[in-house]
Every structure is written in structure tokens, then in C-alpha cells.
């Protein structure tokens, strides 16, 4: 138990650092390598294309980082409960959380009582619950879009700079092992190998975030949380899916799609405390 908690706490510190490092690397690659190489002559007719790609990338990055900050800024913790509950040694819940009552959990990593806890996100370092679910979902959407967009530009860069053809679908599948072998033989540079590695990082993060987003939207539409699904607990008095989505995304949900702003009023904790988990 102690070893597992230690690993989770280490992951809780490493994951945000990894996210910021990947974000910084992506930003540098876009403006120092991709844009100058793919659009080398900004004074020609390619100026509009350069501007368009720059605006799209900055828009995606702004929303990904903005919703990431909002997820941390609006934690799902209860401000009315300061006592630390004692978890029973025979607790059947997962090691990182202890189910209390009335839709409340005590997160052992956050050391706080969480309202309508869905799960603990290691990339944000806090729990996802009633107050920050919308920001988390939008963070997943824009992170996935940013990574997949970076993947497309990365492929274009390798095609222009190193004349690598991706017409054959097997090219991408064999790119990493072949590039690793060529690097140790001294055929290609470390930069090229690093770019190939980043392609797979973007693909992995993009697909994971997209899958996570679809799962969370489905749970929100059903009025259910991940903790409930893990315990096999059904939702009583289930509301229509439109009402469930409105509770999370608010009435100004269109504004929330294009800007990381608050679109739903925070419900009182007394009301949330009476909602069954």
C-alpha cells in the first residue's frame, strides 16, 4: 500500500512537468522548424497560409493551456470540510480515494474531500469533480486537436526537409524502429530522431485525450461519474441527457467552446452535498 501510494505521488509530480515540457517543445518546433521550413518564403503568396497555420496553432494552444489552468483554478474540493477522514483498512475502494457519503470522496492524494468526484487527474495534479469537469473535457478536446495538428505538420516537415514519403501506410509504422537503427549507425542526426519520437508522442497523447473526452462526455450525458461506474452503481432519478450536459457546460456552452471562460454558475456545496453519488 505504501509503495503504491508513493508511486502515485511521484506520478502526480512528474505528469504536470511532462505536460509543460511537451507543450514547450511543441511550441518551439512549430515556430522554429515547421513554419519556416514548410512556408519558407513569407513574402510570396504563401503569406496567407503561414498566417492561417499560425493562428490555428495559437488558438488550439491557447484553449488547451487555458482550460488546463481553469481545471486547476476551480478544484472540486469541499471548502466546508477540513477534517481528514480516517479510511478503514478494509476499505473496498481504490487506493487513491475513499468513498464517504452523499456524493463525497476523500482523495488520499489531494488530502481533501471532493464533491461528485469523477477521478484524479495526474496531469493536472488534482481531482476532477463537479466544478471543473467542463474545463477538463475542453482541455482533453483541445489537447487532442493540438497534438493531431502538430502530427500533421510534423509529417509535412519530414517530407519537405528529409524527403520522407508517407504515401505508403507502412512508412509511419516502421519509421521509429528504422530511424533508431539509422541513428546508431550515424546515418541520421539526433534532431531527426527526436522529431520522429515527437510524432509518436503527439499521436499517443492525441488518441488518449480523444478517447478520454468521448468517455467523459458519455458519462456526463448519463449523469454518472467514473467512480460510480467503477463501483457498478446505477444513477437514481436519472435526468435527461440534455439537462445533464447543461449542468456541466452551462447555457453559454458555445462561448466555452472557443474560450476558456466560466460558462456555468458554481452550485452551492450544500446542494451538491445532497446529490447522491
mmCIF file with all atom_site columns, C-alpha atoms in Angstrom, residues 110-269:
data_model
loop_
_atom_site.group_PDB
_atom_site.id
_atom_site.type_symbol
_atom_site.label_atom_id
_atom_site.label_alt_id
_atom_site.label_comp_id
_atom_site.label_asym_id
_atom_site.label_entity_id
_atom_site.label_seq_id
_atom_site.pdbx_PDB_ins_code
_atom_site.Cartn_x
_atom_site.Cartn_y
_atom_site.Cartn_z
_atom_site.occupancy
_atom_site.B_iso_or_equiv
_atom_site.pdbx_formal_charge
_atom_site.auth_seq_id
_atom_site.auth_comp_id
_atom_site.auth_asym_id
_atom_site.auth_atom_id
_atom_site.pdbx_PDB_model_num
ATOM 1   C CA . UNK A 1 110 ? -5.191  15.639 -2.615  1.00 0.00 ? 110 UNK A CA 1
ATOM 2   C CA . UNK A 1 111 ? -5.928  15.024 1.095   1.00 0.00 ? 111 UNK A CA 1
ATOM 3   C CA . UNK A 1 112 ? -9.257  16.793 0.621   1.00 0.00 ? 112 UNK A CA 1
ATOM 4   C CA . UNK A 1 113 ? -12.936 15.935 0.461   1.00 0.00 ? 113 UNK A CA 1
ATOM 5   C CA . UNK A 1 114 ? -14.094 16.045 -3.169  1.00 0.00 ? 114 UNK A CA 1
ATOM 6   C CA . UNK A 1 115 ? -17.657 16.736 -4.268  1.00 0.00 ? 115 UNK A CA 1
ATOM 7   C CA . UNK A 1 116 ? -19.017 14.447 -7.013  1.00 0.00 ? 116 UNK A CA 1
ATOM 8   C CA . UNK A 1 117 ? -15.543 13.068 -7.616  1.00 0.00 ? 117 UNK A CA 1
ATOM 9   C CA . UNK A 1 118 ? -15.025 11.544 -11.050 1.00 0.00 ? 118 UNK A CA 1
ATOM 10  C CA . UNK A 1 119 ? -11.324 10.672 -10.914 1.00 0.00 ? 119 UNK A CA 1
ATOM 11  C CA . UNK A 1 120 ? -7.917  12.055 -10.001 1.00 0.00 ? 120 UNK A CA 1
ATOM 12  C CA . UNK A 1 121 ? -6.106  13.565 -12.995 1.00 0.00 ? 121 UNK A CA 1
ATOM 13  C CA . UNK A 1 122 ? -2.349  13.248 -12.649 1.00 0.00 ? 122 UNK A CA 1
ATOM 14  C CA . UNK A 1 123 ? -1.650  15.709 -15.462 1.00 0.00 ? 123 UNK A CA 1
ATOM 15  C CA . UNK A 1 124 ? -3.425  18.487 -13.553 1.00 0.00 ? 124 UNK A CA 1
ATOM 16  C CA . UNK A 1 125 ? -2.425  17.203 -10.129 1.00 0.00 ? 125 UNK A CA 1
ATOM 17  C CA . UNK A 1 126 ? -5.948  17.434 -8.694  1.00 0.00 ? 126 UNK A CA 1
ATOM 18  C CA . UNK A 1 127 ? -9.326  15.722 -8.721  1.00 0.00 ? 127 UNK A CA 1
ATOM 19  C CA . UNK A 1 128 ? -11.971 16.181 -11.386 1.00 0.00 ? 128 UNK A CA 1
ATOM 20  C CA . UNK A 1 129 ? -15.439 16.755 -9.986  1.00 0.00 ? 129 UNK A CA 1
ATOM 21  C CA . UNK A 1 130 ? -18.469 18.981 -10.045 1.00 0.00 ? 130 UNK A CA 1
ATOM 22  C CA . UNK A 1 131 ? -16.657 22.300 -10.501 1.00 0.00 ? 131 UNK A CA 1
ATOM 23  C CA . UNK A 1 132 ? -14.005 21.560 -13.089 1.00 0.00 ? 132 UNK A CA 1
ATOM 24  C CA . UNK A 1 133 ? -15.434 18.775 -15.255 1.00 0.00 ? 133 UNK A CA 1
ATOM 25  C CA . UNK A 1 134 ? -16.236 21.155 -18.142 1.00 0.00 ? 134 UNK A CA 1
ATOM 26  C CA . UNK A 1 135 ? -12.730 22.575 -18.176 1.00 0.00 ? 135 UNK A CA 1
ATOM 27  C CA . UNK A 1 136 ? -11.241 19.084 -18.074 1.00 0.00 ? 136 UNK A CA 1
ATOM 28  C CA . UNK A 1 137 ? -13.314 17.938 -21.050 1.00 0.00 ? 137 UNK A CA 1
ATOM 29  C CA . UNK A 1 138 ? -12.384 21.034 -23.058 1.00 0.00 ? 138 UNK A CA 1
ATOM 30  C CA . UNK A 1 139 ? -8.750  20.541 -22.053 1.00 0.00 ? 139 UNK A CA 1
ATOM 31  C CA . UNK A 1 140 ? -8.885  17.000 -23.475 1.00 0.00 ? 140 UNK A CA 1
ATOM 32  C CA . UNK A 1 141 ? -10.541 18.219 -26.693 1.00 0.00 ? 141 UNK A CA 1
ATOM 33  C CA . UNK A 1 142 ? -8.028  20.969 -27.406 1.00 0.00 ? 142 UNK A CA 1
ATOM 34  C CA . UNK A 1 143 ? -5.021  18.930 -26.316 1.00 0.00 ? 143 UNK A CA 1
ATOM 35  C CA . UNK A 1 144 ? -6.084  16.182 -28.699 1.00 0.00 ? 144 UNK A CA 1
ATOM 36  C CA . UNK A 1 145 ? -6.584  18.703 -31.539 1.00 0.00 ? 145 UNK A CA 1
ATOM 37  C CA . UNK A 1 146 ? -3.226  20.367 -30.834 1.00 0.00 ? 146 UNK A CA 1
ATOM 38  C CA . UNK A 1 147 ? -1.376  17.051 -30.864 1.00 0.00 ? 147 UNK A CA 1
ATOM 39  C CA . UNK A 1 148 ? -3.027  15.751 -34.019 1.00 0.00 ? 148 UNK A CA 1
ATOM 40  C CA . UNK A 1 149 ? -2.484  19.095 -35.763 1.00 0.00 ? 149 UNK A CA 1
ATOM 41  C CA . UNK A 1 150 ? 1.178   19.007 -34.717 1.00 0.00 ? 150 UNK A CA 1
ATOM 42  C CA . UNK A 1 151 ? 1.383   15.462 -36.057 1.00 0.00 ? 151 UNK A CA 1
ATOM 43  C CA . UNK A 1 152 ? 0.195   16.616 -39.484 1.00 0.00 ? 152 UNK A CA 1
ATOM 44  C CA . UNK A 1 153 ? 2.686   19.497 -39.600 1.00 0.00 ? 153 UNK A CA 1
ATOM 45  C CA . UNK A 1 154 ? 5.441   17.190 -38.336 1.00 0.00 ? 154 UNK A CA 1
ATOM 46  C CA . UNK A 1 155 ? 4.797   14.769 -41.177 1.00 0.00 ? 155 UNK A CA 1
ATOM 47  C CA . UNK A 1 156 ? 4.836   17.683 -43.628 1.00 0.00 ? 156 UNK A CA 1
ATOM 48  C CA . UNK A 1 157 ? 8.130   18.898 -42.184 1.00 0.00 ? 157 UNK A CA 1
ATOM 49  C CA . UNK A 1 158 ? 9.807   15.488 -42.544 1.00 0.00 ? 158 UNK A CA 1
ATOM 50  C CA . UNK A 1 159 ? 8.509   15.274 -46.106 1.00 0.00 ? 159 UNK A CA 1
ATOM 51  C CA . UNK A 1 160 ? 9.911   18.687 -47.062 1.00 0.00 ? 160 UNK A CA 1
ATOM 52  C CA . UNK A 1 161 ? 13.148  18.627 -45.059 1.00 0.00 ? 161 UNK A CA 1
ATOM 53  C CA . UNK A 1 162 ? 14.196  14.977 -45.342 1.00 0.00 ? 162 UNK A CA 1
ATOM 54  C CA . UNK A 1 163 ? 12.207  13.861 -48.437 1.00 0.00 ? 163 UNK A CA 1
ATOM 55  C CA . UNK A 1 164 ? 10.425  11.105 -46.497 1.00 0.00 ? 164 UNK A CA 1
ATOM 56  C CA . UNK A 1 165 ? 7.347   9.862  -48.357 1.00 0.00 ? 165 UNK A CA 1
ATOM 57  C CA . UNK A 1 166 ? 4.323   8.835  -46.301 1.00 0.00 ? 166 UNK A CA 1
ATOM 58  C CA . UNK A 1 167 ? 2.242   7.578  -49.236 1.00 0.00 ? 167 UNK A CA 1
ATOM 59  C CA . UNK A 1 168 ? 2.718   4.019  -48.002 1.00 0.00 ? 168 UNK A CA 1
ATOM 60  C CA . UNK A 1 169 ? 0.837   3.476  -44.687 1.00 0.00 ? 169 UNK A CA 1
ATOM 61  C CA . UNK A 1 170 ? 3.635   1.188  -43.504 1.00 0.00 ? 170 UNK A CA 1
ATOM 62  C CA . UNK A 1 171 ? 6.055   4.121  -43.572 1.00 0.00 ? 171 UNK A CA 1
ATOM 63  C CA . UNK A 1 172 ? 4.729   5.557  -40.334 1.00 0.00 ? 172 UNK A CA 1
ATOM 64  C CA . UNK A 1 173 ? 4.630   2.158  -38.625 1.00 0.00 ? 173 UNK A CA 1
ATOM 65  C CA . UNK A 1 174 ? 8.258   1.417  -39.444 1.00 0.00 ? 174 UNK A CA 1
ATOM 66  C CA . UNK A 1 175 ? 9.543   4.979  -39.079 1.00 0.00 ? 175 UNK A CA 1
ATOM 67  C CA . UNK A 1 176 ? 10.575  4.787  -35.427 1.00 0.00 ? 176 UNK A CA 1
ATOM 68  C CA . UNK A 1 177 ? 12.490  1.459  -35.478 1.00 0.00 ? 177 UNK A CA 1
ATOM 69  C CA . UNK A 1 178 ? 14.216  2.344  -38.751 1.00 0.00 ? 178 UNK A CA 1
ATOM 70  C CA . UNK A 1 179 ? 15.116  5.840  -37.538 1.00 0.00 ? 179 UNK A CA 1
ATOM 71  C CA . UNK A 1 180 ? 16.526  4.422  -34.306 1.00 0.00 ? 180 UNK A CA 1
ATOM 72  C CA . UNK A 1 181 ? 18.702  1.983  -36.231 1.00 0.00 ? 181 UNK A CA 1
ATOM 73  C CA . UNK A 1 182 ? 19.891  4.667  -38.664 1.00 0.00 ? 182 UNK A CA 1
ATOM 74  C CA . UNK A 1 183 ? 20.708  6.975  -35.748 1.00 0.00 ? 183 UNK A CA 1
ATOM 75  C CA . UNK A 1 184 ? 23.017  4.445  -34.078 1.00 0.00 ? 184 UNK A CA 1
ATOM 76  C CA . UNK A 1 185 ? 24.662  3.782  -37.454 1.00 0.00 ? 185 UNK A CA 1
ATOM 77  C CA . UNK A 1 186 ? 25.278  7.522  -37.802 1.00 0.00 ? 186 UNK A CA 1
ATOM 78  C CA . UNK A 1 187 ? 23.100  7.887  -40.895 1.00 0.00 ? 187 UNK A CA 1
ATOM 79  C CA . UNK A 1 188 ? 20.647  10.435 -39.494 1.00 0.00 ? 188 UNK A CA 1
ATOM 80  C CA . UNK A 1 189 ? 21.019  13.212 -36.940 1.00 0.00 ? 189 UNK A CA 1
ATOM 81  C CA . UNK A 1 190 ? 19.694  13.341 -33.412 1.00 0.00 ? 190 UNK A CA 1
ATOM 82  C CA . UNK A 1 191 ? 17.263  16.079 -34.406 1.00 0.00 ? 191 UNK A CA 1
ATOM 83  C CA . UNK A 1 192 ? 15.612  13.871 -36.993 1.00 0.00 ? 192 UNK A CA 1
ATOM 84  C CA . UNK A 1 193 ? 15.276  11.010 -34.488 1.00 0.00 ? 193 UNK A CA 1
ATOM 85  C CA . UNK A 1 194 ? 13.820  13.427 -31.925 1.00 0.00 ? 194 UNK A CA 1
ATOM 86  C CA . UNK A 1 195 ? 11.251  14.665 -34.444 1.00 0.00 ? 195 UNK A CA 1
ATOM 87  C CA . UNK A 1 196 ? 10.232  11.109 -35.196 1.00 0.00 ? 196 UNK A CA 1
ATOM 88  C CA . UNK A 1 197 ? 9.823   10.432 -31.478 1.00 0.00 ? 197 UNK A CA 1
ATOM 89  C CA . UNK A 1 198 ? 7.648   13.544 -31.138 1.00 0.00 ? 198 UNK A CA 1
ATOM 90  C CA . UNK A 1 199 ? 5.377   12.281 -33.925 1.00 0.00 ? 199 UNK A CA 1
ATOM 91  C CA . UNK A 1 200 ? 4.607   9.197  -31.851 1.00 0.00 ? 200 UNK A CA 1
ATOM 92  C CA . UNK A 1 201 ? 4.219   11.286 -28.677 1.00 0.00 ? 201 UNK A CA 1
ATOM 93  C CA . UNK A 1 202 ? 1.684   13.549 -30.395 1.00 0.00 ? 202 UNK A CA 1
ATOM 94  C CA . UNK A 1 203 ? -0.169  10.567 -31.825 1.00 0.00 ? 203 UNK A CA 1
ATOM 95  C CA . UNK A 1 204 ? -0.315  8.815  -28.453 1.00 0.00 ? 204 UNK A CA 1
ATOM 96  C CA . UNK A 1 205 ? -1.421  11.865 -26.456 1.00 0.00 ? 205 UNK A CA 1
ATOM 97  C CA . UNK A 1 206 ? -3.914  12.888 -29.129 1.00 0.00 ? 206 UNK A CA 1
ATOM 98  C CA . UNK A 1 207 ? -5.619  9.489  -29.251 1.00 0.00 ? 207 UNK A CA 1
ATOM 99  C CA . UNK A 1 208 ? -5.652  9.086  -25.458 1.00 0.00 ? 208 UNK A CA 1
ATOM 100 C CA . UNK A 1 209 ? -7.166  12.549 -24.921 1.00 0.00 ? 209 UNK A CA 1
ATOM 101 C CA . UNK A 1 210 ? -9.760  11.953 -27.648 1.00 0.00 ? 210 UNK A CA 1
ATOM 102 C CA . UNK A 1 211 ? -10.782 8.654  -26.088 1.00 0.00 ? 211 UNK A CA 1
ATOM 103 C CA . UNK A 1 212 ? -10.866 10.176 -22.613 1.00 0.00 ? 212 UNK A CA 1
ATOM 104 C CA . UNK A 1 213 ? -13.016 13.045 -23.903 1.00 0.00 ? 213 UNK A CA 1
ATOM 105 C CA . UNK A 1 214 ? -15.559 10.709 -25.507 1.00 0.00 ? 214 UNK A CA 1
ATOM 106 C CA . UNK A 1 215 ? -15.765 8.666  -22.311 1.00 0.00 ? 215 UNK A CA 1
ATOM 107 C CA . UNK A 1 216 ? -16.285 11.723 -20.094 1.00 0.00 ? 216 UNK A CA 1
ATOM 108 C CA . UNK A 1 217 ? -18.954 13.229 -22.371 1.00 0.00 ? 217 UNK A CA 1
ATOM 109 C CA . UNK A 1 218 ? -20.820 9.905  -22.323 1.00 0.00 ? 218 UNK A CA 1
ATOM 110 C CA . UNK A 1 219 ? -20.649 9.733  -18.525 1.00 0.00 ? 219 UNK A CA 1
ATOM 111 C CA . UNK A 1 220 ? -21.800 13.348 -18.179 1.00 0.00 ? 220 UNK A CA 1
ATOM 112 C CA . UNK A 1 221 ? -24.730 12.725 -20.536 1.00 0.00 ? 221 UNK A CA 1
ATOM 113 C CA . UNK A 1 222 ? -25.748 9.754  -18.394 1.00 0.00 ? 222 UNK A CA 1
ATOM 114 C CA . UNK A 1 223 ? -25.404 11.780 -15.201 1.00 0.00 ? 223 UNK A CA 1
ATOM 115 C CA . UNK A 1 224 ? -22.778 9.335  -13.949 1.00 0.00 ? 224 UNK A CA 1
ATOM 116 C CA . UNK A 1 225 ? -19.208 9.588  -12.702 1.00 0.00 ? 225 UNK A CA 1
ATOM 117 C CA . UNK A 1 226 ? -16.215 7.335  -13.226 1.00 0.00 ? 226 UNK A CA 1
ATOM 118 C CA . UNK A 1 227 ? -16.258 6.432  -9.523  1.00 0.00 ? 227 UNK A CA 1
ATOM 119 C CA . UNK A 1 228 ? -19.852 5.287  -9.821  1.00 0.00 ? 228 UNK A CA 1
ATOM 120 C CA . UNK A 1 229 ? -19.082 3.202  -12.873 1.00 0.00 ? 229 UNK A CA 1
ATOM 121 C CA . UNK A 1 230 ? -16.157 1.548  -11.107 1.00 0.00 ? 230 UNK A CA 1
ATOM 122 C CA . UNK A 1 231 ? -18.397 0.571  -8.190  1.00 0.00 ? 231 UNK A CA 1
ATOM 123 C CA . UNK A 1 232 ? -21.133 -0.576 -10.547 1.00 0.00 ? 232 UNK A CA 1
ATOM 124 C CA . UNK A 1 233 ? -23.563 1.893  -9.006  1.00 0.00 ? 233 UNK A CA 1
ATOM 125 C CA . UNK A 1 234 ? -26.561 2.946  -11.077 1.00 0.00 ? 234 UNK A CA 1
ATOM 126 C CA . UNK A 1 235 ? -27.796 6.532  -11.145 1.00 0.00 ? 235 UNK A CA 1
ATOM 127 C CA . UNK A 1 236 ? -31.112 7.049  -9.375  1.00 0.00 ? 236 UNK A CA 1
ATOM 128 C CA . UNK A 1 237 ? -33.580 9.610  -10.709 1.00 0.00 ? 237 UNK A CA 1
ATOM 129 C CA . UNK A 1 238 ? -31.591 9.972  -13.903 1.00 0.00 ? 238 UNK A CA 1
ATOM 130 C CA . UNK A 1 239 ? -32.203 13.295 -15.661 1.00 0.00 ? 239 UNK A CA 1
ATOM 131 C CA . UNK A 1 240 ? -32.457 13.705 -19.455 1.00 0.00 ? 240 UNK A CA 1
ATOM 132 C CA . UNK A 1 241 ? -29.115 13.852 -21.191 1.00 0.00 ? 241 UNK A CA 1
ATOM 133 C CA . UNK A 1 242 ? -29.695 17.440 -22.304 1.00 0.00 ? 242 UNK A CA 1
ATOM 134 C CA . UNK A 1 243 ? -30.180 18.502 -18.695 1.00 0.00 ? 243 UNK A CA 1
ATOM 135 C CA . UNK A 1 244 ? -27.048 16.633 -17.597 1.00 0.00 ? 244 UNK A CA 1
ATOM 136 C CA . UNK A 1 245 ? -24.944 18.282 -20.293 1.00 0.00 ? 245 UNK A CA 1
ATOM 137 C CA . UNK A 1 246 ? -26.388 21.686 -19.399 1.00 0.00 ? 246 UNK A CA 1
ATOM 138 C CA . UNK A 1 247 ? -25.414 21.217 -15.752 1.00 0.00 ? 247 UNK A CA 1
ATOM 139 C CA . UNK A 1 248 ? -21.778 20.760 -16.779 1.00 0.00 ? 248 UNK A CA 1
ATOM 140 C CA . UNK A 1 249 ? -21.414 23.013 -19.843 1.00 0.00 ? 249 UNK A CA 1
ATOM 141 C CA . UNK A 1 250 ? -23.940 25.703 -18.916 1.00 0.00 ? 250 UNK A CA 1
ATOM 142 C CA . UNK A 1 251 ? -26.260 27.691 -21.152 1.00 0.00 ? 251 UNK A CA 1
ATOM 143 C CA . UNK A 1 252 ? -23.366 29.602 -22.739 1.00 0.00 ? 252 UNK A CA 1
ATOM 144 C CA . UNK A 1 253 ? -21.676 26.405 -23.882 1.00 0.00 ? 253 UNK A CA 1
ATOM 145 C CA . UNK A 1 254 ? -20.872 27.843 -27.331 1.00 0.00 ? 254 UNK A CA 1
ATOM 146 C CA . UNK A 1 255 ? -18.699 30.509 -25.692 1.00 0.00 ? 255 UNK A CA 1
ATOM 147 C CA . UNK A 1 256 ? -16.939 27.783 -23.734 1.00 0.00 ? 256 UNK A CA 1
ATOM 148 C CA . UNK A 1 257 ? -16.048 26.021 -26.965 1.00 0.00 ? 257 UNK A CA 1
ATOM 149 C CA . UNK A 1 258 ? -13.925 28.891 -28.212 1.00 0.00 ? 258 UNK A CA 1
ATOM 150 C CA . UNK A 1 259 ? -12.649 30.463 -24.981 1.00 0.00 ? 259 UNK A CA 1
ATOM 151 C CA . UNK A 1 260 ? -11.554 29.037 -21.606 1.00 0.00 ? 260 UNK A CA 1
ATOM 152 C CA . UNK A 1 261 ? -14.109 31.005 -19.574 1.00 0.00 ? 261 UNK A CA 1
ATOM 153 C CA . UNK A 1 262 ? -16.648 30.115 -16.924 1.00 0.00 ? 262 UNK A CA 1
ATOM 154 C CA . UNK A 1 263 ? -19.977 29.293 -18.580 1.00 0.00 ? 263 UNK A CA 1
ATOM 155 C CA . UNK A 1 264 ? -21.925 27.821 -15.687 1.00 0.00 ? 264 UNK A CA 1
ATOM 156 C CA . UNK A 1 265 ? -22.598 29.183 -12.229 1.00 0.00 ? 265 UNK A CA 1
ATOM 157 C CA . UNK A 1 266 ? -20.998 27.270 -9.420  1.00 0.00 ? 266 UNK A CA 1
ATOM 158 C CA . UNK A 1 267 ? -23.606 25.343 -7.476  1.00 0.00 ? 267 UNK A CA 1
ATOM 159 C CA . UNK A 1 268 ? -23.609 25.681 -3.737  1.00 0.00 ? 268 UNK A CA 1
ATOM 160 C CA . UNK A 1 269 ? -21.833 22.943 -1.873  1.00 0.00 ? 269 UNK A CA 1
#
